[in-house]
Amino acid sequence: MSASNEAAVLAAEVKGKMINIVGEGNFDDSKTGRLVYSYDATPNFQSLPAAVVSPRNTREAAEIVRICNEHKVPIVPRGSGTNLCAGTCPTEGGIVLLFRHMNKIIDIDEENLTATVQPGVITLDLINAVEAKGLFYPPDPSSMKISTIGGNLNENSGGLRGLKYGVTRDYVMGLEAVLANGDIIRTGGKLAKDVAGYDFTRLFVGSEGTLAIITEATLKLIPIPETKKTMLALYQDIESAAKSVSKIIANKIIPATLEFLDQPTLEVVEAHAKIGLPTDVQAVLLIEQDGTPEMVNRDIERMSAICKEENAVSVQIAESDAQAEALSSARRTALSALARLKPTTILEDATVPRSEIANMVRAINNIATKYHVKICTFGHAGDGNLHPTCPTDSRDKEEMERVEKAFEEIFVKAVELGGTITGEHGVGVMKAPYLELKLGKEGIAAMKAVKTALDPNNIMNPGKIFAKDSRKRVVITR
Amino acid sequence: MTTREEQEKIQEKFKERMDEDELLNCMRCGFCLPTCPTYIESGYKESHSPRGRIALMKAVVDGLIEPDEDFERSLDLCLGCRACEPVCPSGVNYGHLLEEARAIVSVNKRYSLPAKVVRNMVFKGLFPHQNRLRNLTGLIGFYQRSGLQTAARGIGIMKLLPDSLSSMEKVLPSVPSMKEMRNRPEHLAPLSKKVHKVGFFSGCLMDTMFLETNNATTKLLQLAGCEIVIPKNQACCGALHGHSGEKEGAKDLAKRNIRAFEDSDVDFIITNAGGCGAFLTDYAHLLKDEPEWNTRAIAFHEKIIDISEILVILGFHEKVKLKLPAQIVTYQDSCHLRNVMKTASAPRALLQAIEGIEYREMKEADRCCGSAGIYNITETEMSMQILDYKMEQAKGTYAKTIVTANPGCLLQMKLGIERAGLSGSMRGVHIADLLLEAVGERAEK
Ligand SMILES: Cc1cc2nc3c(=O)[nH]c(=O)nc-3n(C[C@H](O)[C@H](O)[C@H](O)COP(=O)(O)OP(=O)(O)OC[C@H]3O[C@@H](n4cnc5c(N)ncnc54)[C@H](O)[C@@H]3O)c2cc1C
Ligand code: SF4
Ligand code: SF4
């Protein structure tokens, strides 16, 4: 952890130019102002930027980028800083670019079923605004109350509804973006079909601020499902839970949500929230289906039958909203329960093909035992996207080393099973050393070629995605 | 302004005294940001958010930054509303961090002379002494009754005061006479079949400026079947001290109150001011370094309960007929009642039980009104910005009556009504007063 970046102060000339563009109030290089943008939600990363700049519109953003390019000043675009890969930690100094003024919903187009928004819009605000019009924007990361669309786009965030509805990427139709040289380009549009040239929209989604600054996005909306129903199934062994998942899908039912909690997670949840769940069960599945009432009822009944066939020890179906709340409370409180155990919480997102879930969970539990660390696993079973979570204490160096080793082994195992090192949290600095595991040397070289072509001076969120040298460590301690 | 020396001293004390576990416990997830009024009203500046403030405290401990003026600004602008706590997955006790940080700054800083005089007067001279507070309130009463108030308004002396203060002067309740204030009984018998013996925490402001509300509260308790003990030797709760960094003063008051109620053998200790109640429940933390007192504080705090909560527990609203003339009523949460004492549904249940009224929930009723102790005097600009937003939401309900559960909130709502030019069509009342009105024991004011 490098705490200070005194070398990276802005030249007076650069500072003056920036203030000319955004105004005094939107340029901050005070110690306090810089400190509060020196971190994100990733444990153990902190590094001060030289200044924090808040453009009010695309033109100002573009002018700031142009100056940065001219003077080779790194730019760290930042939404709400909730990412878990150190993606907004200014490890190389430079400026943090905020979108706190660019937070308007520009329009909700009910004819084309699109929403056009600025990057600073809070995800939940957008969801609420479109739902008020009977429309639906499905990507719902657990952080949606505070995450921004800009952040969601750049991490290609997923959510609980991912299995049926896909992730952020599946709802992006067009973008307005500022390139590293300050050019403003538009990609896609309110178009269902568009094959005019390379698909830059897809390239920028998930690019973690390393290719362009997104200043506007046109998102796809769908009609809102009529109803929703929730059920909960408990199992004595992980295999049965995993088999239920596969069988549900093999039966051509795609539930809206298919979440999983393992026994260590359950134990922690029960200790914290006292929901009344048995803690000796080995796995829990939380299942939701939405759609027309007939379809929802039919699917829930069939899924309930499948769970029982696969030896669920208990299957409960919620008859009211209040009951649904109660059933989903274990899943909802999982993070709170885990976060309260120890000062440091490491939340990972190794992902495997759906069919490998049982193998992966078992491997995680064995690895945890091997390294004497506590790892609780919950996550999106339908997507094979697991969240092995480790409550620990970053001050305990010896334990942190074991935690790092355990996670490294988890990543290796995930890739071995045909999975990936990150399903939705992104690479950032945190997982850069492991990218090669997934992509191989050639894959990284190809990506770097794209990066260099679009950002020859390496000013766009430098140090993210590509590691200086691979396979260092997961958690960087002081 | 703090000098370099003062800053070094503050930094040293931060290293020594700030709870490192609690600071580390913040995982910087940002879930608290959307609930923080100062984050929103500052135009989404992280330095005015809970996560930012915790990071700043930690940075001072770690030696990454000095506790400079911007740092103090960030702490000063915090309302201490603790809306950031219930939403925190990690369970960070932000209130404790803030209190300690403010205590360190205030002890190690020489205030400018006028600030010092005011602080001394408020924290040492006034609030610890019920009789002096009574005298001051008496003075306000004299001022109101003598016609001086009308004269002063006429001459426009009040125009010279800052905007908020001069409006504040208009909304002060008409205070009781000295005699009424001194003659409070120490014991009251139940007015229906006795179900509990309870203690009543009368509070300093509540027992002077808001004496009528206290009377309403005890009357409701009597009607609900409570025998009430009101120990004479109780004192101000100390919240104002604690929240402003005057920790030692707060501890003295805490001990006095624990002692006062210890011998009375009561089942519950009732409060009717969310701010006081929350602070009383925090005595164990305040006295954590004194083991013997800590134990006594725990026994004390387990009995603390707000008037709304106890009335609901006793089924008051089911037993007693509550009726009012047709009107729309809305409720503004007291931050500390909601976020610390976790009482939110009880007041709503009581209001909804009143026949004749229509209860309408206000949008963001759980957001701070900007009163926050003496915040509306020390941080007037931000406070008024927050209040004006609140009044927009209040207007949206078309309520005739805004109900609150804390004296500070009540004054602030009255101020808001005045500022919004609604004094003809809207009123602010304490829930105890409204309930007594609904019982038919007191006419609408
Ligand atoms: C408790 C918790 C739960 C979470 N749950 C989920 C979950 O369920 N699913 C999930 O996918 N993620 C989850 N996350 C991770 C995180 O919330 C998401 O990655 C989210 O999309 C980040 O949004 P943000 O606004 O905070 O972006 P930031 O963290 O500020 O930024 C994220 C990335 O986007 C870049 N960026 C931001 N705005 C722009 C822009 N306008 N132009 C270019 N680049 C930009 C940044 O440089 C950075 O690389 C969770 C995080 C936490 C702390
Ligand atoms: S919600 Fe809690 S853990 Fe998250 S940033 Fe706020 S204080 Fe920290
Ligand atoms: S106490 Fe209130 S104002 Fe202070 S940080 Fe928490 S939410 Fe914000």
PDB file of C-alpha atoms in Angstrom, chain B residues 276-424:
ATOM      1  CA  CYS B 276     -32.126  12.278  25.385  1.00  0.00           C
ATOM      2  CA  GLY B 277     -33.357   8.695  25.316  1.00  0.00           C
ATOM      3  CA  ALA B 278     -30.699   7.643  22.845  1.00  0.00           C
ATOM      4  CA  PHE B 279     -27.984   9.239  24.898  1.00  0.00           C
ATOM      5  CA  LEU B 280     -29.213   7.556  28.067  1.00  0.00           C
ATOM      6  CA  THR B 281     -28.996   4.171  26.347  1.00  0.00           C
ATOM      7  CA  ASP B 282     -25.395   4.983  25.496  1.00  0.00           C
ATOM      8  CA  TYR B 283     -24.216   5.585  29.073  1.00  0.00           C
ATOM      9  CA  ALA B 284     -22.526   2.206  29.247  1.00  0.00           C
ATOM     10  CA  HIS B 285     -20.304   3.206  26.361  1.00  0.00           C
ATOM     11  CA  LEU B 286     -19.699   6.655  27.796  1.00  0.00           C
ATOM     12  CA  LEU B 287     -18.569   5.097  31.077  1.00  0.00           C
ATOM     13  CA  LYS B 288     -16.756   2.154  29.515  1.00  0.00           C
ATOM     14  CA  ASP B 289     -13.476   2.994  31.220  1.00  0.00           C
ATOM     15  CA  GLU B 290     -14.995   2.879  34.707  1.00  0.00           C
ATOM     16  CA  PRO B 291     -16.005  -0.765  35.280  1.00  0.00           C
ATOM     17  CA  GLU B 292     -18.197  -0.204  38.313  1.00  0.00           C
ATOM     18  CA  TRP B 293     -20.148   2.581  36.625  1.00  0.00           C
ATOM     19  CA  ASN B 294     -20.302   0.625  33.400  1.00  0.00           C
ATOM     20  CA  THR B 295     -22.225  -2.161  35.118  1.00  0.00           C
ATOM     21  CA  ARG B 296     -24.580   0.287  36.764  1.00  0.00           C
ATOM     22  CA  ALA B 297     -25.074   2.017  33.412  1.00  0.00           C
ATOM     23  CA  ILE B 298     -26.096  -1.232  31.748  1.00  0.00           C
ATOM     24  CA  ALA B 299     -28.731  -1.883  34.403  1.00  0.00           C
ATOM     25  CA  PHE B 300     -29.933   1.688  33.880  1.00  0.00           C
ATOM     26  CA  HIS B 301     -30.080   1.606  30.111  1.00  0.00           C
ATOM     27  CA  GLU B 302     -31.982  -1.649  29.949  1.00  0.00           C
ATOM     28  CA  LYS B 303     -34.931   0.175  31.475  1.00  0.00           C
ATOM     29  CA  ILE B 304     -34.971   3.110  29.092  1.00  0.00           C
ATOM     30  CA  ILE B 305     -37.944   3.201  26.753  1.00  0.00           C
ATOM     31  CA  ASP B 306     -39.654   5.909  24.749  1.00  0.00           C
ATOM     32  CA  ILE B 307     -43.189   7.013  25.586  1.00  0.00           C
ATOM     33  CA  SER B 308     -44.588   5.770  22.243  1.00  0.00           C
ATOM     34  CA  GLU B 309     -43.046   2.362  22.651  1.00  0.00           C
ATOM     35  CA  ILE B 310     -44.373   1.849  26.179  1.00  0.00           C
ATOM     36  CA  LEU B 311     -47.850   3.047  25.231  1.00  0.00           C
ATOM     37  CA  VAL B 312     -47.962   0.515  22.418  1.00  0.00           C
ATOM     38  CA  ILE B 313     -46.670  -2.242  24.697  1.00  0.00           C
ATOM     39  CA  LEU B 314     -49.391  -1.392  27.212  1.00  0.00           C
ATOM     40  CA  GLY B 315     -52.011  -1.396  24.461  1.00  0.00           C
ATOM     41  CA  PHE B 316     -52.969   2.190  25.294  1.00  0.00           C
ATOM     42  CA  HIS B 317     -54.291   2.862  21.793  1.00  0.00           C
ATOM     43  CA  GLU B 318     -56.526  -0.194  22.005  1.00  0.00           C
ATOM     44  CA  LYS B 319     -57.906   0.550  25.460  1.00  0.00           C
ATOM     45  CA  VAL B 320     -58.392   4.291  25.337  1.00  0.00           C
ATOM     46  CA  LYS B 321     -60.566   5.929  22.710  1.00  0.00           C
ATOM     47  CA  LEU B 322     -58.577   8.400  20.676  1.00  0.00           C
ATOM     48  CA  LYS B 323     -60.428  10.888  18.521  1.00  0.00           C
ATOM     49  CA  LEU B 324     -59.634  14.179  16.808  1.00  0.00           C
ATOM     50  CA  PRO B 325     -61.356  16.507  14.365  1.00  0.00           C
ATOM     51  CA  ALA B 326     -60.799  15.521  10.731  1.00  0.00           C
ATOM     52  CA  GLN B 327     -57.284  16.436   9.619  1.00  0.00           C
ATOM     53  CA  ILE B 328     -54.290  15.010   7.790  1.00  0.00           C
ATOM     54  CA  VAL B 329     -51.461  14.091  10.147  1.00  0.00           C
ATOM     55  CA  THR B 330     -47.886  13.183   9.298  1.00  0.00           C
ATOM     56  CA  TYR B 331     -44.889  12.134  11.373  1.00  0.00           C
ATOM     57  CA  GLN B 332     -41.267  13.271  11.271  1.00  0.00           C
ATOM     58  CA  ASP B 333     -38.921  10.721  12.824  1.00  0.00           C
ATOM     59  CA  SER B 334     -36.546  11.828  15.522  1.00  0.00           C
ATOM     60  CA  CYS B 335     -33.205  10.568  14.202  1.00  0.00           C
ATOM     61  CA  HIS B 336     -31.938   9.230  17.477  1.00  0.00           C
ATOM     62  CA  LEU B 337     -35.258   7.689  18.405  1.00  0.00           C
ATOM     63  CA  ARG B 338     -35.251   5.837  15.114  1.00  0.00           C
ATOM     64  CA  ASN B 339     -31.593   5.100  14.474  1.00  0.00           C
ATOM     65  CA  VAL B 340     -30.397   4.481  18.012  1.00  0.00           C
ATOM     66  CA  MET B 341     -33.459   3.526  20.082  1.00  0.00           C
ATOM     67  CA  LYS B 342     -34.975   1.756  17.051  1.00  0.00           C
ATOM     68  CA  THR B 343     -38.427   3.161  17.775  1.00  0.00           C
ATOM     69  CA  ALA B 344     -40.147   3.904  14.481  1.00  0.00           C
ATOM     70  CA  SER B 345     -43.324   1.896  14.157  1.00  0.00           C
ATOM     71  CA  ALA B 346     -44.771   2.672  17.619  1.00  0.00           C
ATOM     72  CA  PRO B 347     -45.476   6.386  17.058  1.00  0.00           C
ATOM     73  CA  ARG B 348     -47.019   5.583  13.693  1.00  0.00           C
ATOM     74  CA  ALA B 349     -49.211   2.890  15.221  1.00  0.00           C
ATOM     75  CA  LEU B 350     -50.464   5.326  17.852  1.00  0.00           C
ATOM     76  CA  LEU B 351     -51.257   8.016  15.298  1.00  0.00           C
ATOM     77  CA  GLN B 352     -53.028   5.588  13.021  1.00  0.00           C
ATOM     78  CA  ALA B 353     -55.224   4.554  15.933  1.00  0.00           C
ATOM     79  CA  ILE B 354     -56.678   8.055  16.275  1.00  0.00           C
ATOM     80  CA  GLU B 355     -60.207   8.191  14.962  1.00  0.00           C
ATOM     81  CA  GLY B 356     -61.062  11.006  12.592  1.00  0.00           C
ATOM     82  CA  ILE B 357     -57.620  11.734  11.248  1.00  0.00           C
ATOM     83  CA  GLU B 358     -55.969  10.609   8.068  1.00  0.00           C
ATOM     84  CA  TYR B 359     -52.385   9.545   8.604  1.00  0.00           C
ATOM     85  CA  ARG B 360     -50.109  10.188   5.630  1.00  0.00           C
ATOM     86  CA  GLU B 361     -46.515   9.056   5.604  1.00  0.00           C
ATOM     87  CA  MET B 362     -44.169  11.804   4.465  1.00  0.00           C
ATOM     88  CA  LYS B 363     -41.539  10.982   1.839  1.00  0.00           C
ATOM     89  CA  GLU B 364     -38.194  10.452   3.577  1.00  0.00           C
ATOM     90  CA  ALA B 365     -39.706  10.981   7.030  1.00  0.00           C
ATOM     91  CA  ASP B 366     -36.611   9.220   8.325  1.00  0.00           C
ATOM     92  CA  ARG B 367     -34.259  11.888   7.003  1.00  0.00           C
ATOM     93  CA  CYS B 368     -32.893  14.383   9.541  1.00  0.00           C
ATOM     94  CA  CYS B 369     -34.676  17.746   9.749  1.00  0.00           C
ATOM     95  CA  GLY B 370     -31.413  19.597  10.347  1.00  0.00           C
ATOM     96  CA  SER B 371     -32.056  20.482  13.961  1.00  0.00           C
ATOM     97  CA  ALA B 372     -29.435  18.177  15.436  1.00  0.00           C
ATOM     98  CA  GLY B 373     -28.812  19.655  18.867  1.00  0.00           C
ATOM     99  CA  ILE B 374     -27.305  23.094  18.356  1.00  0.00           C
ATOM    100  CA  TYR B 375     -26.421  22.354  14.720  1.00  0.00           C
ATOM    101  CA  ASN B 376     -29.064  24.747  13.448  1.00  0.00           C
ATOM    102  CA  ILE B 377     -27.235  27.521  15.287  1.00  0.00           C
ATOM    103  CA  THR B 378     -23.657  26.470  14.543  1.00  0.00           C
ATOM    104  CA  GLU B 379     -24.199  25.342  10.945  1.00  0.00           C
ATOM    105  CA  THR B 380     -27.128  27.493   9.995  1.00  0.00           C
ATOM    106  CA  GLU B 381     -26.678  27.381   6.241  1.00  0.00           C
ATOM    107  CA  MET B 382     -26.615  23.606   5.901  1.00  0.00           C
ATOM    108  CA  SER B 383     -29.311  23.240   8.513  1.00  0.00           C
ATOM    109  CA  MET B 384     -31.679  25.543   6.617  1.00  0.00           C
ATOM    110  CA  GLN B 385     -30.927  23.803   3.314  1.00  0.00           C
ATOM    111  CA  ILE B 386     -31.881  20.498   4.925  1.00  0.00           C
ATOM    112  CA  LEU B 387     -34.944  22.016   6.567  1.00  0.00           C
ATOM    113  CA  ASP B 388     -36.231  23.542   3.354  1.00  0.00           C
ATOM    114  CA  TYR B 389     -35.986  20.168   1.661  1.00  0.00           C
ATOM    115  CA  LYS B 390     -37.883  18.660   4.568  1.00  0.00           C
ATOM    116  CA  MET B 391     -40.657  21.237   4.274  1.00  0.00           C
ATOM    117  CA  GLU B 392     -41.086  20.377   0.591  1.00  0.00           C
ATOM    118  CA  GLN B 393     -41.778  16.800   1.616  1.00  0.00           C
ATOM    119  CA  ALA B 394     -44.090  17.941   4.423  1.00  0.00           C
ATOM    120  CA  LYS B 395     -46.075  20.096   2.010  1.00  0.00           C
ATOM    121  CA  GLY B 396     -46.447  17.093  -0.262  1.00  0.00           C
ATOM    122  CA  THR B 397     -48.567  15.361   2.392  1.00  0.00           C
ATOM    123  CA  TYR B 398     -51.000  18.307   2.732  1.00  0.00           C
ATOM    124  CA  ALA B 399     -50.824  17.650   6.460  1.00  0.00           C
ATOM    125  CA  LYS B 400     -52.302  20.068   8.918  1.00  0.00           C
ATOM    126  CA  THR B 401     -50.312  18.537  11.744  1.00  0.00           C
ATOM    127  CA  ILE B 402     -46.686  17.443  11.764  1.00  0.00           C
ATOM    128  CA  VAL B 403     -45.950  15.236  14.733  1.00  0.00           C
ATOM    129  CA  THR B 404     -42.480  14.872  16.244  1.00  0.00           C
ATOM    130  CA  ALA B 405     -40.969  13.053  19.181  1.00  0.00           C
ATOM    131  CA  ASN B 406     -38.142  15.291  20.294  1.00  0.00           C
ATOM    132  CA  PRO B 407     -38.019  18.953  21.392  1.00  0.00           C
ATOM    133  CA  GLY B 408     -35.249  19.929  18.976  1.00  0.00           C
ATOM    134  CA  CYS B 409     -37.162  18.448  16.048  1.00  0.00           C
ATOM    135  CA  LEU B 410     -40.330  20.153  17.231  1.00  0.00           C
ATOM    136  CA  LEU B 411     -38.728  23.587  17.299  1.00  0.00           C
ATOM    137  CA  GLN B 412     -37.121  22.942  13.933  1.00  0.00           C
ATOM    138  CA  MET B 413     -40.464  21.894  12.400  1.00  0.00           C
ATOM    139  CA  LYS B 414     -42.084  25.028  13.783  1.00  0.00           C
ATOM    140  CA  LEU B 415     -39.249  27.035  12.310  1.00  0.00           C
ATOM    141  CA  GLY B 416     -39.714  25.255   9.002  1.00  0.00           C
ATOM    142  CA  ILE B 417     -43.431  26.015   9.002  1.00  0.00           C
ATOM    143  CA  GLU B 418     -42.653  29.672   9.679  1.00  0.00           C
ATOM    144  CA  ARG B 419     -40.003  29.806   6.924  1.00  0.00           C
ATOM    145  CA  ALA B 420     -42.281  28.122   4.413  1.00  0.00           C
ATOM    146  CA  GLY B 421     -44.993  30.679   5.222  1.00  0.00           C
ATOM    147  CA  LEU B 422     -47.363  27.952   6.338  1.00  0.00           C
ATOM    148  CA  SER B 423     -48.028  29.111   9.888  1.00  0.00           C
ATOM    149  CA  GLY B 424     -51.721  29.565   9.110  1.00  0.00           C
TER     150      GLY B 424
END
